[in-house]
Tab-separated table of C-alpha atoms and ligand atoms in Angstrom:
chain	number	residue	atom	x	y	z
A	1	MET	CA	0.000	0.000	0.000
A	2	ALA	CA	1.451	3.312	-1.078
A	3	GLY	CA	3.046	5.558	1.499
A	4	ASN	CA	2.641	3.344	4.549
A	5	ASN	CA	6.285	3.698	5.538
A	6	ASN	CA	5.970	7.416	6.143
A	7	ILE	CA	2.596	7.638	7.855
A	8	SER	CA	4.073	9.393	10.872
A	9	GLU	CA	5.766	11.984	8.654
A	10	ARG	CA	2.576	12.641	6.722
A	11	LEU	CA	0.620	12.923	9.943
A	12	ALA	CA	3.106	15.496	11.197
A	13	GLN	CA	2.754	17.458	7.955
A	14	ILE	CA	-1.031	17.434	8.186
A	15	ARG	CA	-0.945	18.505	11.831
A	16	LEU	CA	1.356	21.370	10.857
A	17	ARG	CA	-0.920	22.472	8.010
A	18	MET	CA	-3.900	22.298	10.364
A	19	ALA	CA	-2.059	24.462	12.905
A	20	LEU	CA	-1.169	27.019	10.226
A	21	ALA	CA	-4.769	27.113	8.988
A	22	CYS	CA	-5.929	27.679	12.582
A	23	GLN	CA	-3.387	30.440	13.046
A	24	ALA	CA	-4.518	32.174	9.836
A	25	ALA	CA	-8.120	31.979	11.060
A	26	LYS	CA	-7.144	33.168	14.566
A	27	ARG	CA	-8.353	29.919	16.051
A	28	ALA	CA	-6.774	27.759	18.745
A	29	PRO	CA	-5.072	24.668	17.250
A	30	GLU	CA	-6.857	22.430	19.785
A	31	SER	CA	-10.203	23.558	18.374
A	32	VAL	CA	-9.876	21.170	15.412
A	33	THR	CA	-9.782	17.367	15.768
A	34	LEU	CA	-8.057	15.283	13.123
A	35	VAL	CA	-9.938	12.126	12.170
A	36	THR	CA	-7.638	9.909	10.149
A	37	VAL	CA	-9.712	8.124	7.503
A	38	SER	CA	-8.388	4.571	7.390
A	39	LYS	CA	-10.926	2.986	5.018
A	40	THR	CA	-9.254	0.365	2.779
A	41	GLN	CA	-6.071	0.674	4.873
A	42	SER	CA	-4.632	-2.239	6.831
A	43	ALA	CA	-4.698	-2.691	10.598
A	44	ALA	CA	-0.910	-2.297	10.458
A	45	ALA	CA	-1.336	1.175	8.937
A	46	VAL	CA	-3.780	2.124	11.704
A	47	MET	CA	-1.345	0.868	14.336
A	48	GLU	CA	1.422	2.929	12.793
A	49	ALA	CA	-0.746	6.035	13.058
A	50	LEU	CA	-1.618	5.111	16.664
A	51	ALA	CA	2.080	4.818	17.436
A	52	ALA	CA	2.503	8.333	16.035
A	53	GLY	CA	-0.030	9.634	18.551
A	54	GLN	CA	-3.148	9.654	16.372
A	55	ARG	CA	-6.316	8.625	18.249
A	56	ASP	CA	-9.359	9.257	16.022
A	57	PHE	CA	-10.021	7.022	13.000
A	58	GLY	CA	-12.750	7.190	10.361
A	59	GLU	CA	-14.150	4.128	8.600
A	60	ASN	CA	-16.758	3.803	5.814
A	61	TYR	CA	-17.440	0.084	5.570
A	62	VAL	CA	-18.896	-1.685	8.600
A	63	GLN	CA	-17.488	-5.160	8.055
A	64	GLU	CA	-14.026	-3.912	7.205
A	65	ALA	CA	-14.064	-1.674	10.262
A	66	LEU	CA	-15.155	-4.416	12.673
A	67	THR	CA	-12.388	-6.725	11.463
A	68	LYS	CA	-9.843	-3.943	11.868
A	69	GLN	CA	-11.108	-3.055	15.333
A	70	VAL	CA	-10.470	-6.630	16.468
A	71	GLN	CA	-6.941	-6.492	15.036
A	72	VAL	CA	-6.092	-3.051	16.392
A	73	GLY	CA	-8.027	-3.211	19.657
A	74	ARG	CA	-11.390	-1.512	19.944
A	75	GLU	CA	-10.304	0.400	23.054
A	76	SER	CA	-7.068	1.707	21.550
A	77	ALA	CA	-8.756	4.294	19.379
A	78	ILE	CA	-11.817	6.499	18.951
A	79	TRP	CA	-13.825	5.114	16.024
A	80	HIS	CA	-15.892	7.317	13.723
A	81	PHE	CA	-18.290	5.814	11.203
A	82	ILE	CA	-18.365	8.225	8.250
A	83	GLY	CA	-19.945	6.094	5.513
A	84	PRO	CA	-23.567	5.833	4.373
A	85	ILE	CA	-25.710	4.050	6.988
A	86	GLN	CA	-27.722	0.976	6.032
A	87	SER	CA	-30.593	0.168	8.363
A	88	ASN	CA	-29.502	-3.452	8.744
A	89	LYS	CA	-26.103	-2.280	10.070
A	90	THR	CA	-27.292	-0.016	12.869
A	91	ARG	CA	-26.676	-2.599	15.603
A	92	ASP	CA	-23.049	-3.026	14.528
A	93	LEU	CA	-22.636	0.749	14.577
A	94	ALA	CA	-24.361	1.202	17.941
A	95	GLU	CA	-22.244	-1.494	19.561
A	96	ASN	CA	-18.847	-0.707	18.090
A	97	PHE	CA	-18.427	2.974	17.247
A	98	ASP	CA	-17.930	6.149	19.260
A	99	TRP	CA	-19.283	8.478	16.583
A	100	VAL	CA	-21.631	8.237	13.599
A	101	HIS	CA	-21.377	11.180	11.182
A	102	GLY	CA	-23.824	10.450	8.389
A	103	LEU	CA	-27.234	10.568	10.084
A	104	ASP	CA	-29.971	11.808	7.795
A	105	ARG	CA	-33.120	9.931	8.867
A	106	LEU	CA	-35.036	9.781	12.147
A	107	LYS	CA	-35.720	6.069	11.710
A	108	ILE	CA	-31.996	5.277	11.693
A	109	ALA	CA	-31.426	7.523	14.694
A	110	GLN	CA	-34.166	5.749	16.668
A	111	ARG	CA	-32.639	2.366	15.913
A	112	LEU	CA	-29.171	3.538	16.927
A	113	SER	CA	-30.520	4.883	20.202
A	114	GLN	CA	-32.450	1.668	20.941
A	115	GLN	CA	-29.456	-0.495	20.106
A	116	ARG	CA	-26.766	1.480	21.924
A	117	PRO	CA	-25.617	-0.749	24.835
A	118	GLU	CA	-26.133	0.633	28.342
A	119	SER	CA	-22.515	-0.196	29.105
A	120	LEU	CA	-21.322	2.446	26.638
A	121	PRO	CA	-21.692	6.222	26.788
A	122	PRO	CA	-24.284	7.743	24.439
A	123	LEU	CA	-23.317	7.510	20.769
A	124	ASN	CA	-22.044	10.819	19.373
A	125	VAL	CA	-23.880	11.725	16.192
A	126	CYS	CA	-23.728	14.362	13.461
A	127	VAL	CA	-26.479	15.123	10.983
A	128	GLN	CA	-25.295	15.005	7.388
A	129	VAL	CA	-26.285	18.030	5.310
A	130	ASN	CA	-26.505	17.955	1.530
A	131	ILE	CA	-24.985	21.424	1.406
A	132	SER	CA	-24.277	21.456	-2.324
A	133	GLY	CA	-27.806	20.324	-3.189
A	134	GLU	CA	-26.674	17.326	-5.215
A	135	ALA	CA	-29.533	15.114	-6.282
A	136	SER	CA	-27.488	11.943	-5.964
A	137	LYS	CA	-25.968	12.641	-2.562
A	138	SER	CA	-27.045	11.572	0.885
A	139	GLY	CA	-27.715	14.159	3.554
A	140	MET	CA	-30.674	16.334	4.457
A	141	ALA	CA	-31.699	19.530	2.778
A	142	PRO	CA	-30.520	22.440	4.979
A	143	ALA	CA	-34.115	23.552	5.613
A	144	GLU	CA	-34.981	20.168	7.156
A	145	VAL	CA	-32.044	19.855	9.509
A	146	ALA	CA	-33.481	21.777	12.468
A	147	GLU	CA	-36.435	19.453	12.809
A	148	LEU	CA	-34.308	16.307	12.813
A	149	CYS	CA	-31.935	17.881	15.341
A	150	ARG	CA	-34.851	18.621	17.684
A	151	GLN	CA	-35.986	15.004	17.447
A	152	LEU	CA	-32.463	13.700	18.087
A	153	VAL	CA	-32.133	15.649	21.312
A	154	ASP	CA	-34.920	13.478	22.768
A	155	LEU	CA	-33.253	10.156	21.975
A	156	PRO	CA	-31.656	9.037	25.248
A	157	ARG	CA	-28.767	6.945	23.945
A	158	LEU	CA	-27.592	9.456	21.344
A	159	ARG	CA	-25.651	12.642	21.912
A	160	LEU	CA	-26.228	15.167	19.171
A	161	ARG	CA	-22.876	16.819	18.424
A	162	GLY	CA	-23.293	18.723	15.187
A	163	LEU	CA	-23.339	18.746	11.424
A	164	MET	CA	-21.348	16.914	8.773
A	165	ALA	CA	-20.981	17.615	5.049
A	166	ILE	CA	-19.139	16.414	1.976
A	167	PRO	CA	-19.461	19.392	-0.420
A	168	ALA	CA	-19.231	18.840	-4.164
A	169	PRO	CA	-15.807	19.816	-5.517
A	170	VAL	CA	-15.645	23.439	-6.677
A	171	ALA	CA	-13.301	25.128	-9.125
A	172	GLY	CA	-11.347	27.950	-7.476
A	173	ALA	CA	-9.791	28.378	-4.014
A	174	ALA	CA	-12.143	31.272	-3.196
A	175	ASP	CA	-15.213	29.255	-4.208
A	176	SER	CA	-14.100	26.272	-2.178
A	177	ARG	CA	-15.022	28.146	1.001
A	178	THR	CA	-18.611	28.836	-0.040
A	179	PRO	CA	-20.218	25.506	0.981
A	180	PHE	CA	-18.232	25.510	4.239
A	181	ARG	CA	-19.407	29.041	4.965
A	182	ARG	CA	-22.994	27.953	4.450
A	183	MET	CA	-22.421	25.086	6.868
A	184	ARG	CA	-21.012	27.489	9.453
A	185	GLU	CA	-24.056	29.751	9.055
A	186	LEU	CA	-26.470	26.830	9.384
A	187	HIS	CA	-24.599	25.565	12.462
A	188	GLY	CA	-24.808	29.027	14.019
A	189	ALA	CA	-28.499	29.330	13.235
A	190	LEU	CA	-29.204	25.992	14.931
A	191	GLN	CA	-27.174	26.986	17.983
A	192	ALA	CA	-29.229	30.181	18.145
A	193	LEU	CA	-32.325	27.973	18.332
A	194	GLY	CA	-30.849	26.435	21.472
A	195	LEU	CA	-29.626	23.194	19.942
A	196	PRO	CA	-26.500	21.916	21.732
A	197	LEU	CA	-24.141	21.626	18.762
A	198	ASP	CA	-20.373	21.764	19.226
A	199	THR	CA	-19.114	20.002	16.104
A	200	LEU	CA	-18.724	20.913	12.445
A	201	SER	CA	-17.393	17.818	10.667
A	202	MET	CA	-16.110	19.029	7.296
A	203	GLY	CA	-12.920	19.129	5.261
A	204	MET	CA	-10.970	16.306	3.595
A	205	SER	CA	-7.474	15.951	2.062
A	206	ASP	CA	-8.098	18.453	-0.728
A	207	ASP	CA	-10.030	21.127	1.124
A	208	PHE	CA	-9.438	20.947	4.887
A	209	GLU	CA	-7.725	24.328	5.064
A	210	ALA	CA	-10.773	26.034	3.532
A	211	ALA	CA	-12.978	24.117	5.981
A	212	ILE	CA	-10.879	25.230	8.965
A	213	ALA	CA	-11.056	28.833	7.725
A	214	GLU	CA	-14.853	28.503	7.933
A	215	GLY	CA	-14.982	26.933	11.372
A	216	ALA	CA	-14.562	23.151	10.960
A	217	THR	CA	-13.975	21.539	14.374
A	218	LEU	CA	-13.296	18.092	12.954
A	219	VAL	CA	-11.588	17.283	9.649
A	220	ARG	CA	-11.616	13.836	8.037
A	221	ILE	CA	-8.376	13.144	6.157
A	222	GLY	CA	-7.411	9.926	4.388
A	223	SER	CA	-5.323	10.016	1.226
A	224	ALA	CA	-3.048	12.876	2.349
A	225	ILE	CA	-1.930	10.611	5.206
A	226	PHE	CA	-2.050	7.078	3.816
A	227	GLY	CA	-1.496	7.799	0.126
A	228	ALA	CA	-3.984	7.255	-2.671
A	229	ARG	CA	-6.516	4.455	-2.224
A	230	GLY	CA	-6.650	1.697	-4.801
A	231	PRO	CA	-9.233	1.801	-7.626
B	1	PLP	C1	-13.047	8.915	2.179
B	1	PLP	C2	-13.672	9.980	2.991
B	1	PLP	C3	-12.900	11.014	3.554
B	1	PLP	C4	-11.405	11.160	3.311
B	1	PLP	O1	-11.164	11.550	1.994
B	1	PLP	P1	-9.670	11.929	1.496
B	1	PLP	O2	-9.919	12.720	0.276
B	1	PLP	O3	-8.971	10.647	1.268
B	1	PLP	O4	-9.034	12.724	2.574
B	1	PLP	C5	-13.541	11.937	4.353
B	1	PLP	N1	-14.867	11.871	4.589
B	1	PLP	C6	-15.638	10.897	4.057
B	1	PLP	C7	-17.088	10.891	4.349
B	1	PLP	C8	-15.072	9.936	3.237
B	1	PLP	O5	-15.855	8.990	2.698
């Protein structure tokens, strides 16, 4: 797998770029969490990142993630599920993850809450917003997010943390901030309604600096750390 031998170096580079982006935005460096996206990467690659001090990992495929968790040790890391959620996989998510980022239906949220074991703290969740209005993409329309958030607050085994988005790629550097700015404004509007949101999950390898400039508190970065994924 490409680039595995310098995972710690790449992590250091990403952390530095994150710190510089925070400085440019006059934000504290601790205000942004790095989630290392380890989908399609081996358990050995995850362990190398753990050895370099990385704690948060993002996975997209349930079965792959569960296998890796057994190899790496479920308790060694904080596990974020960032892929699309299938209703027949909610129990696996409720029992094995610390965060779920792609919530966009009440039904799924209810199942996750029902299935979250009492022995674990409430499951941290983010509502996915279809901020670029793409017909083919998952996520809720911005106008519908407030209602789902209100319903989530009442689910006892979930802890609503914030919003997540995967904006469509845009052409120029200036434009790349636009969807992130709209996310920041939506997040602020929901907070003003009294919703307890503290997380804006946005920004990937190609656009995390723009996301940090617009207030991302959690960036999800894969290929810039592990190298390009296979086809
Ligand atoms: C794959 C993925 C990422 C990481 O993408 P990179 O471009 O490799 O950094 C982030 N978020 C989600 C939801 C993903 O599916």
